[in-house]
Short mmCIF file of C-alpha atoms in Angstrom, two decimals:
data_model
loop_
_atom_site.label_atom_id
_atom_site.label_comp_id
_atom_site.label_asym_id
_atom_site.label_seq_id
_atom_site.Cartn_x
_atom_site.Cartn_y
_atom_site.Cartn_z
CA UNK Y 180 13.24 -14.51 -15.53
CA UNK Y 181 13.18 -17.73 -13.20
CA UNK Y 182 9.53 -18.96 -11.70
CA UNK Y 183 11.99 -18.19 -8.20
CA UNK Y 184 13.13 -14.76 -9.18
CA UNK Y 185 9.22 -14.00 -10.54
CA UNK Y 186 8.05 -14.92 -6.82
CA UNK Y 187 9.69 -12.44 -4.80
CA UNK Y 188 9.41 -9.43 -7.01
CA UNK Y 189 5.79 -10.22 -7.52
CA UNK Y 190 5.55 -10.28 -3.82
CA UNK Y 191 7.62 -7.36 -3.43
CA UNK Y 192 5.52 -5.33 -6.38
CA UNK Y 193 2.16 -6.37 -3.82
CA UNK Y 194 3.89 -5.18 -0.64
CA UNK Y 195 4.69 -1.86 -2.41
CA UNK Y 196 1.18 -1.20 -3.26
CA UNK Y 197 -0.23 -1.75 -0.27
CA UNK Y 198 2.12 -0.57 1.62
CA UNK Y 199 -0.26 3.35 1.78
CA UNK Y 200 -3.14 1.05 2.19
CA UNK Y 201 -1.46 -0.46 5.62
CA UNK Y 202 -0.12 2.93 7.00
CA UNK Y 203 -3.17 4.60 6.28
CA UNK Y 204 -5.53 2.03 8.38
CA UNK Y 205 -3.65 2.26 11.22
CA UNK Y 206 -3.06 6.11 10.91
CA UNK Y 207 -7.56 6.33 10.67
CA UNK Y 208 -7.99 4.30 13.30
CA UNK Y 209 -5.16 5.93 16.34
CA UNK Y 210 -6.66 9.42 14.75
CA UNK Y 211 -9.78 8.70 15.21
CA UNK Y 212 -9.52 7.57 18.32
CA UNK Y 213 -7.47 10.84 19.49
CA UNK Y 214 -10.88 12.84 18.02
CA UNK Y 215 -8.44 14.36 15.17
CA UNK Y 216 -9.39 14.30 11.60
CA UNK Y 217 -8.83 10.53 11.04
CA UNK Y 218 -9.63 10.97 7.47
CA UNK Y 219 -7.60 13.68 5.93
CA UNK Y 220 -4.43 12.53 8.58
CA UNK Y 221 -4.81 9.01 6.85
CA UNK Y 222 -4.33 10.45 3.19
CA UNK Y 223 -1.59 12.53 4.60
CA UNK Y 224 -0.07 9.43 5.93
CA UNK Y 225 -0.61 7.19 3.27
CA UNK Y 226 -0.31 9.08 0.12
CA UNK Y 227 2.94 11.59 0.86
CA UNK Y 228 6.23 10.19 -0.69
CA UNK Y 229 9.06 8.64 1.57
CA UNK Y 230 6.67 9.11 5.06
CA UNK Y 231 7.00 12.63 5.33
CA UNK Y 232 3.51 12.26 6.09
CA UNK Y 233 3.47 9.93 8.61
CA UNK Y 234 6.62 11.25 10.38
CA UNK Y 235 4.28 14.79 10.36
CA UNK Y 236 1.42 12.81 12.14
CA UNK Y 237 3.32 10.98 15.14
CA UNK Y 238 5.11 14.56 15.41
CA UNK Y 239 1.10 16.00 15.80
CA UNK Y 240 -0.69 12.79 17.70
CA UNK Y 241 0.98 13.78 21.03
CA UNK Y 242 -0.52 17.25 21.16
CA UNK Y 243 -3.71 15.48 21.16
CA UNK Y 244 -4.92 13.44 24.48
CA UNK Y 245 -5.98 10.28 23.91
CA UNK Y 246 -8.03 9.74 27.36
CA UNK Y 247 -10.80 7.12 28.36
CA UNK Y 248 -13.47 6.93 30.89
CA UNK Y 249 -11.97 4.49 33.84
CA UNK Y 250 -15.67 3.07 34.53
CA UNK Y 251 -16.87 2.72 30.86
CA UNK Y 252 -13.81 2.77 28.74
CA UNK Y 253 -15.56 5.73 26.44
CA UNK Y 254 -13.13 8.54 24.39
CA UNK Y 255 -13.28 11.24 26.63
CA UNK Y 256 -11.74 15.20 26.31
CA UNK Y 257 -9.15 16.19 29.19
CA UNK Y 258 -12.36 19.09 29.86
CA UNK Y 259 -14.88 16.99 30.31
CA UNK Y 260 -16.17 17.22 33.78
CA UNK Y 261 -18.39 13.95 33.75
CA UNK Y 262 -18.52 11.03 31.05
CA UNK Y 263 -21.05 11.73 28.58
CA UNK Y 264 -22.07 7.99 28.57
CA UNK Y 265 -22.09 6.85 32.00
CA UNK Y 266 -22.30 9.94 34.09
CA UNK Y 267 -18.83 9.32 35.93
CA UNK Y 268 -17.45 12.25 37.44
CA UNK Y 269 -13.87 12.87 35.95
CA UNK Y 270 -12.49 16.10 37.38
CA UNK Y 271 -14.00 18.90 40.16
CA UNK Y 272 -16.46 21.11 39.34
CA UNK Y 273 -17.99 23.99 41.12
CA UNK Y 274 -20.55 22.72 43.61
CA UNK Y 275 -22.60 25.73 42.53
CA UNK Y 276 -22.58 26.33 38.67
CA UNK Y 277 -21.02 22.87 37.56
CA UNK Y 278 -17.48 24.63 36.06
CA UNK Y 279 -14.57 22.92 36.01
CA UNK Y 280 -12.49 23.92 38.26
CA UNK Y 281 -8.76 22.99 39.92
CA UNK Y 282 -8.03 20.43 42.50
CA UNK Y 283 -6.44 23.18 44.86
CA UNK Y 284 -7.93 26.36 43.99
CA UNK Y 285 -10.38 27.77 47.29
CA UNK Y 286 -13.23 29.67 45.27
CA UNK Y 287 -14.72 29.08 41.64
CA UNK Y 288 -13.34 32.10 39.57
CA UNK Y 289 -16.76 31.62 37.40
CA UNK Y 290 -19.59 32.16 40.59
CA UNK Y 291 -16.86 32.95 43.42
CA UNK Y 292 -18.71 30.08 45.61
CA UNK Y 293 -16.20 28.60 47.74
CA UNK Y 294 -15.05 25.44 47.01
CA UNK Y 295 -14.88 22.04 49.22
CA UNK Y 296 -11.29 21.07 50.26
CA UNK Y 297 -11.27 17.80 48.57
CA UNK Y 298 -14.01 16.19 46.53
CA UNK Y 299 -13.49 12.10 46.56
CA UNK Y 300 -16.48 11.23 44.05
CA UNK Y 301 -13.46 12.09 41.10
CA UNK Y 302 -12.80 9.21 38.67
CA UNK Y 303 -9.78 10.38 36.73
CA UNK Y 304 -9.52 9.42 33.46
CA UNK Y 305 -7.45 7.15 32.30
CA UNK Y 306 -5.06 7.02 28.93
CA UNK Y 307 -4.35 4.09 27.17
CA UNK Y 308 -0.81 2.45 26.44
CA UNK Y 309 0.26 3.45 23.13
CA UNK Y 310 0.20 0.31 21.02
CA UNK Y 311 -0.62 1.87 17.45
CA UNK Y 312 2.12 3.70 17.99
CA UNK Y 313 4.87 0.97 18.61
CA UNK Y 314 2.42 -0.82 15.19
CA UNK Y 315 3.53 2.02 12.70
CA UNK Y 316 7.13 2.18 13.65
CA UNK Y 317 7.36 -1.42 13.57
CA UNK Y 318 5.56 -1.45 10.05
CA UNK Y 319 7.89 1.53 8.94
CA UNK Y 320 11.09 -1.01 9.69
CA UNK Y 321 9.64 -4.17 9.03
CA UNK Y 322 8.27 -3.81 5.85
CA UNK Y 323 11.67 -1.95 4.35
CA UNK Y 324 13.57 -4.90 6.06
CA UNK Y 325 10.99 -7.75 4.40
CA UNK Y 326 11.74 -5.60 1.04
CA UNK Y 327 15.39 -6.37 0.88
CA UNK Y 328 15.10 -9.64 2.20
CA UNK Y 329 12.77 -10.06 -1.09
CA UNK Y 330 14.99 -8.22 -3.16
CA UNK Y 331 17.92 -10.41 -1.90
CA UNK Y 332 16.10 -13.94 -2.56
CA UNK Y 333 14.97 -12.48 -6.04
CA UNK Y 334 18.39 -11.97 -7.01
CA UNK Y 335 19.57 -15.60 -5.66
CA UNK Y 336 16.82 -16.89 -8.14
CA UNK Y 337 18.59 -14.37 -10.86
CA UNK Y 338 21.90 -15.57 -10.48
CA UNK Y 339 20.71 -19.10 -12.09
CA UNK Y 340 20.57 -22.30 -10.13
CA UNK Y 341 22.84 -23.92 -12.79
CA UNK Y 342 21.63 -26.26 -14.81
CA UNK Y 343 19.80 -30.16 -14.63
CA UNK Y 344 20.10 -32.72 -16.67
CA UNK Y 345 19.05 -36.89 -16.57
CA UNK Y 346 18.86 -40.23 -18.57
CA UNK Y 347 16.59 -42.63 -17.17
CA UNK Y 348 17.51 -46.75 -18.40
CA UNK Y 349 16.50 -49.49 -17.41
CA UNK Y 350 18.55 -51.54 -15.31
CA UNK Y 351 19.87 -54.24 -18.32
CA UNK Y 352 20.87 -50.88 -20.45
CA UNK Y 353 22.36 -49.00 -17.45
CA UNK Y 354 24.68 -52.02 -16.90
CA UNK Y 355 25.59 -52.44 -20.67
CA UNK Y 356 26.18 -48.27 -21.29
CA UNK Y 357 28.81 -48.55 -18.20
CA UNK Y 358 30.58 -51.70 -19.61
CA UNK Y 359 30.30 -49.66 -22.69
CA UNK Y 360 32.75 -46.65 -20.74
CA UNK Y 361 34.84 -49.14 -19.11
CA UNK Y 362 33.40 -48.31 -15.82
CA UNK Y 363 33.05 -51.92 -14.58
CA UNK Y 364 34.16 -51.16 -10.56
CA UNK Y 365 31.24 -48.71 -10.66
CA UNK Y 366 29.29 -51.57 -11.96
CA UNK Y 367 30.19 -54.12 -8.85
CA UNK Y 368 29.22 -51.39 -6.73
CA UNK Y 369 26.01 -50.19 -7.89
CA UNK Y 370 24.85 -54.07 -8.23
CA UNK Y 371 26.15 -54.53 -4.19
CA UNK Y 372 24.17 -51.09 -3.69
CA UNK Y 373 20.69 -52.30 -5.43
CA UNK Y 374 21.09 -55.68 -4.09
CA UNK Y 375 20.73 -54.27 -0.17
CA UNK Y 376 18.02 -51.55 -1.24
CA UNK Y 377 14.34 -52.30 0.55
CA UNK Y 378 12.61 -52.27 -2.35
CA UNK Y 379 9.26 -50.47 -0.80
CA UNK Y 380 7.52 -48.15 -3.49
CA UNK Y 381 7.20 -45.82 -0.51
CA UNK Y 382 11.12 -44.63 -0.99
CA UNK Y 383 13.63 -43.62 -2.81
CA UNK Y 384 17.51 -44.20 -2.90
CA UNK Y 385 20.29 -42.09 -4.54
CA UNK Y 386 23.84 -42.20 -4.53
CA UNK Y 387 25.70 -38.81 -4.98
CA UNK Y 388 29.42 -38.59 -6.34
CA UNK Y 389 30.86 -34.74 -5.99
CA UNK Y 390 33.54 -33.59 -8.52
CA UNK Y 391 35.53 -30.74 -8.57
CA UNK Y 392 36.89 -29.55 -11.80
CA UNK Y 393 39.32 -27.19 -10.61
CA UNK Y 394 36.95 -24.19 -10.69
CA UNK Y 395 33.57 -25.74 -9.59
CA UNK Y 396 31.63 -28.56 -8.08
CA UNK Y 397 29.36 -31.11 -10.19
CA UNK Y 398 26.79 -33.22 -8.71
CA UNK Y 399 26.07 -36.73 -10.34
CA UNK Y 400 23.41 -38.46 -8.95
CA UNK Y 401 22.49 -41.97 -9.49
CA UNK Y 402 18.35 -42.55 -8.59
CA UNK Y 403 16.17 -45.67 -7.83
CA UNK Y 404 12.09 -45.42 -7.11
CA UNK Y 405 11.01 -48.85 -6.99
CA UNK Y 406 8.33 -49.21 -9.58
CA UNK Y 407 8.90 -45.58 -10.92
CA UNK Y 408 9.36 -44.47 -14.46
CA UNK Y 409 9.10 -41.40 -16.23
CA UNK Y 410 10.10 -41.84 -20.18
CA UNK Y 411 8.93 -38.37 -20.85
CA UNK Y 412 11.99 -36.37 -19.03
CA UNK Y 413 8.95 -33.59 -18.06
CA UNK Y 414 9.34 -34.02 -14.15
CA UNK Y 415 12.73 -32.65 -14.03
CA UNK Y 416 13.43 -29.58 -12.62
CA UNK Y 417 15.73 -27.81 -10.77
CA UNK Y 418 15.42 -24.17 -8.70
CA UNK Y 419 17.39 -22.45 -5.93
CA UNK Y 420 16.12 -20.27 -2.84
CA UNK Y 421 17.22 -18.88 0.20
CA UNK Y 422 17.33 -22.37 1.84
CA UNK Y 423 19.59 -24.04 -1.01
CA UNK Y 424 19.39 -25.61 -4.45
CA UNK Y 425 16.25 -28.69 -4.63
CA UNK Y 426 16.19 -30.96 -8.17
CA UNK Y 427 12.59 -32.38 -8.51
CA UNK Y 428 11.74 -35.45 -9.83
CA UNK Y 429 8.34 -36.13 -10.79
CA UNK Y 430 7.50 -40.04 -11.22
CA UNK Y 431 5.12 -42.08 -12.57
CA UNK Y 432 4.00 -45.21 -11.09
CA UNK Y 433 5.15 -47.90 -13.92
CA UNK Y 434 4.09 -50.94 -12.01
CA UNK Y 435 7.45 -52.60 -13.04
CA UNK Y 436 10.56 -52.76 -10.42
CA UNK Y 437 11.87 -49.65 -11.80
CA UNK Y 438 14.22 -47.95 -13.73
CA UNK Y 439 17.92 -46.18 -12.74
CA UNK Y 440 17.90 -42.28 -13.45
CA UNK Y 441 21.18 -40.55 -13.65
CA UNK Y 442 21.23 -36.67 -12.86
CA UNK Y 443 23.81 -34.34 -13.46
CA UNK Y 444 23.77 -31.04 -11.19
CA UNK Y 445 25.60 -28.17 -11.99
CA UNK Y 446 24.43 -26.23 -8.59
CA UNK Y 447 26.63 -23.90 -6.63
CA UNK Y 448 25.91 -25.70 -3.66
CA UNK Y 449 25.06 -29.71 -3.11
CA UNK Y 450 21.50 -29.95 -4.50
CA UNK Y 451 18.33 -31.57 -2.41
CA UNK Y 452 16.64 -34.20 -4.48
CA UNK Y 453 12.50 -34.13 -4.07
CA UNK Y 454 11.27 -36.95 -5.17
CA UNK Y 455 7.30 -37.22 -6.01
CA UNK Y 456 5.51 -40.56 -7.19
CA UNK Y 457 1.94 -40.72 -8.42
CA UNK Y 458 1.98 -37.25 -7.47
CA UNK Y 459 2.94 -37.97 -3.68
CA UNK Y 460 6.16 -36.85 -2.24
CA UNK Y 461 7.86 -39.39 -1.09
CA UNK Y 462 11.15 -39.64 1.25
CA UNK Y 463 14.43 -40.28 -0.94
CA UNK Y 464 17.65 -41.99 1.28
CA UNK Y 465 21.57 -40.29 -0.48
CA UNK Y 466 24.60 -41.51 0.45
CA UNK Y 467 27.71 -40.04 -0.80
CA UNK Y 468 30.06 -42.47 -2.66
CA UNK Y 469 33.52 -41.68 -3.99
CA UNK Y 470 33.18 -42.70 -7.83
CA UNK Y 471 30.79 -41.82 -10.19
CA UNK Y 472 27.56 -44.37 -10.56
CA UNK Y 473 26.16 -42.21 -13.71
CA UNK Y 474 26.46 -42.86 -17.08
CA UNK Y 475 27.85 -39.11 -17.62
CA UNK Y 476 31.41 -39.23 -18.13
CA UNK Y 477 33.36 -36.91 -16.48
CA UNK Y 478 36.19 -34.87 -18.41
CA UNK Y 479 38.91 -34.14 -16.46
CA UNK Y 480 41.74 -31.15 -16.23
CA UNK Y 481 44.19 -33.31 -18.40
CA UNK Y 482 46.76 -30.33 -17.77
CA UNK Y 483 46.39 -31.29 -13.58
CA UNK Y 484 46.78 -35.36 -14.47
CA UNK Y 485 49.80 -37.80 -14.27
CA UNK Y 486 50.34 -38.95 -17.43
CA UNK Y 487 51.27 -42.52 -15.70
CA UNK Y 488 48.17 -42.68 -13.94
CA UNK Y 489 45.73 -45.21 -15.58
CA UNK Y 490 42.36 -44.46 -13.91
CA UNK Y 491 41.82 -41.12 -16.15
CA UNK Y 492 38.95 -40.78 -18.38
CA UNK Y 493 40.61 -40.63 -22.01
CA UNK Y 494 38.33 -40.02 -25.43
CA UNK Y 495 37.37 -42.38 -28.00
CA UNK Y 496 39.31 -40.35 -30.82
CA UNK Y 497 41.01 -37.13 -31.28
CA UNK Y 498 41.77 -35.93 -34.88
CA UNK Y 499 43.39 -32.51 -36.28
CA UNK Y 500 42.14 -30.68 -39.43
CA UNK Y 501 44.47 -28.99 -41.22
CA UNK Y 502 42.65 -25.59 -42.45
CA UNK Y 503 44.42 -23.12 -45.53
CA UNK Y 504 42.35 -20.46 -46.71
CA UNK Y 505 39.13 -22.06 -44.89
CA UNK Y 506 39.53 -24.99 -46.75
CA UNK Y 507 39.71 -28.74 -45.36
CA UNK Y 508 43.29 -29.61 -46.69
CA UNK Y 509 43.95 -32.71 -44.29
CA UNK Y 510 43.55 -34.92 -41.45
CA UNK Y 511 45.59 -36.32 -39.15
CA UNK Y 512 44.27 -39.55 -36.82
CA UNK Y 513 45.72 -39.04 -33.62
CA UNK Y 514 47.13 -42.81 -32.57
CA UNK Y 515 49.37 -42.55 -30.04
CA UNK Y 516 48.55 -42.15 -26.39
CA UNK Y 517 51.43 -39.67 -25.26
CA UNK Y 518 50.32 -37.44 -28.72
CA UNK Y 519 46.69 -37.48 -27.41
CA UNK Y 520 47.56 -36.81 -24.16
CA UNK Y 521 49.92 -34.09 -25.04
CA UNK Y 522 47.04 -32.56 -27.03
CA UNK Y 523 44.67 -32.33 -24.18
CA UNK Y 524 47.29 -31.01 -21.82
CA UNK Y 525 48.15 -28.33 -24.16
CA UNK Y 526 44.29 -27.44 -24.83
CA UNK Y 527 43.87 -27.29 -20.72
CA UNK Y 528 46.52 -25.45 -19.47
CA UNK Y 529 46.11 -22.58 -21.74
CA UNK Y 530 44.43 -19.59 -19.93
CA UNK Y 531 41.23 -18.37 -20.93
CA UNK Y 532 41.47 -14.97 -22.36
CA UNK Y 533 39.10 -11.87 -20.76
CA UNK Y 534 35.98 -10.30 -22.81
CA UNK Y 535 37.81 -7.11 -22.72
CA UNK Y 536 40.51 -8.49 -25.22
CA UNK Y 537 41.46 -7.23 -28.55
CA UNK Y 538 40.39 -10.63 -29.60
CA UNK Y 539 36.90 -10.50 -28.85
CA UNK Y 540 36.34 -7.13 -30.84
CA UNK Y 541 35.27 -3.51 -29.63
CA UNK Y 542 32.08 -2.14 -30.23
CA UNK Y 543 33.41 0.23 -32.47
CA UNK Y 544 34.06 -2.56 -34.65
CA UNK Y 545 37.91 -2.92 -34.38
CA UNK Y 546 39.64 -5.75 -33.25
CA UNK Y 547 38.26 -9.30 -33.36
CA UNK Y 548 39.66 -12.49 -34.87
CA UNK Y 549 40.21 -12.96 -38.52
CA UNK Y 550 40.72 -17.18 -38.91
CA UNK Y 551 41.71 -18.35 -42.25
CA UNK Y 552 44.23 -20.75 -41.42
CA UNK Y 553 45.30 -22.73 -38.71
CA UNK Y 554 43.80 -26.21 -37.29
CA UNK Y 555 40.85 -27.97 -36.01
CA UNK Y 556 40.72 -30.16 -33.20
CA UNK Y 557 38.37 -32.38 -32.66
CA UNK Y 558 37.47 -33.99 -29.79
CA UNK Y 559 35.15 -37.61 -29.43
CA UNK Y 560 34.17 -39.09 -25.94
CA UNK Y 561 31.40 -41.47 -27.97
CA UNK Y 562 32.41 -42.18 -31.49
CA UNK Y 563 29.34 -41.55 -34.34
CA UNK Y 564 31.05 -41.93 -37.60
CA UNK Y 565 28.18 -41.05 -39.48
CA UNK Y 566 27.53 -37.41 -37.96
CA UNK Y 567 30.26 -34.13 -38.61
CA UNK Y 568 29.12 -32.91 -34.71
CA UNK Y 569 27.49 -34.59 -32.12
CA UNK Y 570 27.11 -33.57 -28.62
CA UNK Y 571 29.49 -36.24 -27.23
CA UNK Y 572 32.31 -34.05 -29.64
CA UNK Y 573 34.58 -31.18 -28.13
CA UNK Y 574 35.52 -28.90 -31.48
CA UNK Y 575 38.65 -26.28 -30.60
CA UNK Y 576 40.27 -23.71 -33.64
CA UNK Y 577 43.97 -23.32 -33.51
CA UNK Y 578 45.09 -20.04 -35.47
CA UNK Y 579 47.96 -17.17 -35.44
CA UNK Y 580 47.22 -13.83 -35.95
CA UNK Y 581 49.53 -11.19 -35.38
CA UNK Y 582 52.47 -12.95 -33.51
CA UNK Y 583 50.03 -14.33 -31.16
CA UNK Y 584 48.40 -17.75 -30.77
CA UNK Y 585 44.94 -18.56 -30.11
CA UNK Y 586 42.52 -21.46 -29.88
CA UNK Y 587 38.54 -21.25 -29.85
CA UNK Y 588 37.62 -23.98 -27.13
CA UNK Y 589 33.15 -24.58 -27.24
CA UNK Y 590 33.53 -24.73 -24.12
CA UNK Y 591 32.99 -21.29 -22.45
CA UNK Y 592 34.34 -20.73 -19.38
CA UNK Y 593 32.03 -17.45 -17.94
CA UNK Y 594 31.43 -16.23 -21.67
CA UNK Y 595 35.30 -16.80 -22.60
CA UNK Y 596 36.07 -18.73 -25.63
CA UNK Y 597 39.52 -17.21 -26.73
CA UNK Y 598 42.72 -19.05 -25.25
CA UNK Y 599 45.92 -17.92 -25.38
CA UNK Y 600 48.23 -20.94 -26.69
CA UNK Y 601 51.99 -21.56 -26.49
CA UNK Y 602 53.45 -21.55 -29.92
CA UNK Y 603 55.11 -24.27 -29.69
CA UNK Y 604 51.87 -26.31 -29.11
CA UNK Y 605 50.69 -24.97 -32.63
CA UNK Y 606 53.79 -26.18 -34.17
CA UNK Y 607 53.45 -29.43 -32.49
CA UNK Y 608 50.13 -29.49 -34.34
CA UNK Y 609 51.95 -28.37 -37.42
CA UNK Y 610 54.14 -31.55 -37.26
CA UNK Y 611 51.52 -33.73 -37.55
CA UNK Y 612 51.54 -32.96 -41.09
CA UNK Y 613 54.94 -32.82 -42.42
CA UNK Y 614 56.31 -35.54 -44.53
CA UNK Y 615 58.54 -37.78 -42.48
CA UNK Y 616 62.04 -36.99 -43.60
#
């Protein structure tokens, strides 16, 4: 579980607990107060399930006057004839033997003295406004309310805040890796950009390119601290609340003018960038540019391209690997363009099949793929002859099973892997190795 998902429940788990602990207090004190058993009605309160016992006591309180003397402010019974503290008369009495006695009867029942007509020495007491009251209801929705709310953030943290991740060059090898990938308009721009930067160590500057793959949003952010550094890669971090996504960068003060960091965001929403240097936060200045100023490449939907367009991102080197009996038995070099092209389009536009298909297996064990034969496609954005798989390489399985066609793409789209090809894109893979005629 994510450190944001950990924080709510943790805070939710404390909330539960004392949650008795809260009602209880304020059940001892308004019982106590009333002169009812404040102890036993706060264990009642506090310790039966769902607030049965606290529903039971605000049923009980109002049966029990809670009055105070109007000169000294002491608990007082609606009997009492005088305040035991202060001496303040608080009701008539019989002039004779003292009993309490009715504002309009004529003669005490208790000596049968008559009884004055009106007695103005009477301070009547006084009852309180009923705040503890309005306290437990508001703590019986409040806290319920503050539980979801908890509950809700928790499971934002849950859901994943995608995923981070950076390269941090200097500025000579930032310039040669996008000469490297052909990017050289990026180049002119990111020079014009760094050029008109004030280059205070007080600030940072990003520029943020948004791309939308046909399914979701990636962030690529290009990052300058003057005279920040971090070689280690240990300050980056990304996590997502109720207020948004936030990618933190934690710098190092290099004493040199600085070095370029590129950050890719996979966020649901447009990440914040939080910038810290020397272990200060410091301010960080985006603007939003239309091309991408990060050395990640960016792979497009071939299958949603022109082919005549010349601005698309194309790999280094594609090459097919014949497979019989799950056994290498050739390879084809892929030289032509409109072939390459044709490849990727076919790869694209074939649907992603759901986890509930035959293909994926059954938990009883039925079903599933059986590949023996069929073809390999491999996929190179950044050519390194001396390595099988790298992690610039895209590897996809072409096979036939049952009538059907499939292909294994490593890139999993929610958990899928299984697409469901057009046959006549696996023969087109087929041709590749028959002998010209």
């Amino acid at each position: 579980m994510s450190t944001v998902a950990t924080v709510p429940v943790m805070i939710v788990l404390v909330l539960i607990i004392l949650l008795p602990f809260i009602v209880g207090f304020f059940v001892y004190r308004d019982a106590r107060q009333r002169n009812m058993n404040a102890i036993l009605w706060a264990l009642v309160a506090a310790l039966a399930p769902a607030f049965i016992g606290l529903i039971v006591y605000l049923l009980v309180r109002g049966n029990y006057m809670n009055l105070r003397c109007p000169q000294c402010s002491t608990p007082v019974m609606e009997t009492y004839v005088v305040c035991p503290k202060c001496g303040a008369k608080l009701r008539p009495s019989c002039p004779n033997c003292k009993a309490p006695v009715e504002p309009d009867w004529k003669v005490c029942p208790r000596c049968t003295t008559p009884l004055p007509e009106f007695q103005d020495d009477i301070q009547t007491p006084v009852r309180p406004k009923d705040r503890t009251g309005w306290k437990i209801l508001l703590v019986i929705l409040l806290v319920p309310l503050l539980l979801i709310l908890l509950a809700a953030f928790g499971l934002m943290g849950l859901r994943g805040s995608g995923s981070v991740s950076m390269q941090e060059l200097s500025r000579d090898e930032y310039f040669a890796e996008m000469e490297g990938l052909s990017q050289e308009e990026a180049v002119e721009k990111v020079q014009e950009w760094l050029a008109g930067l004030n280059q205070e160590g007080t600030r940072a500057h990003a520029l943020r390119y948004d791309y939308f793959n046909g399914s979701n949003t990636a962030y690529y952010f290009l990052v300058y601290v003057p005279g920040g550094g971090d070689s280690s890669h240990s300050g980056l971090g990304q996590s997502t609340s109720i207020f948004g996504t936030t990618v933190k960068l934690e710098l190092e003060e290099t004493g040199n003018d600085g070095t370029l960091f590129s950050i890719l965001s996979t966020a649901e929403n447009a990440p914040n960038l939080k910038i810290t240097l020397g272990g200060e936060r410091i301010p960080c200045y985006v603007d939003t540019v239309d091309f991408n100023p990060t050395v990640y490449y960016i792979v497009p939907q071939y299958d949603e391209l022109d082919p005549d367009a010349a601005d698309f991102f194309m790999p280094e080197r594609i090459s097919v690997v014949q497979i019989v009996g799950n056994s290498n038995v050739g390879v084809a070099e892929i030289q032509e363009d409109d072939v390459a092209f044709d490849i990727l389009v076919g790869i694209d536009s074939a649907p992603y099949l759901d986890l509930e298909h035959d293909i994926y297996g059954k938990p009883d064990g039925t079903g599933g793929y059986d590949f023996k034969d069929g073809f390999e496609i491999r996929i190179e954005y950044q050519t390194h002859d001396e390595l099988l798989s790298h992690a610039d390489m895209i590897t996809c399985l072409a096979f036939e099973q049952d009538g059907s066609y499939y292909l294994i793409d490593d890139r999993p789209d929610n958990g899928r892997t299984f697409r469901q090809i057009d046959e006549s894109f696996y023969h087109e893979l087929e041709s590749l190795f028959e002998e010209p005629s």
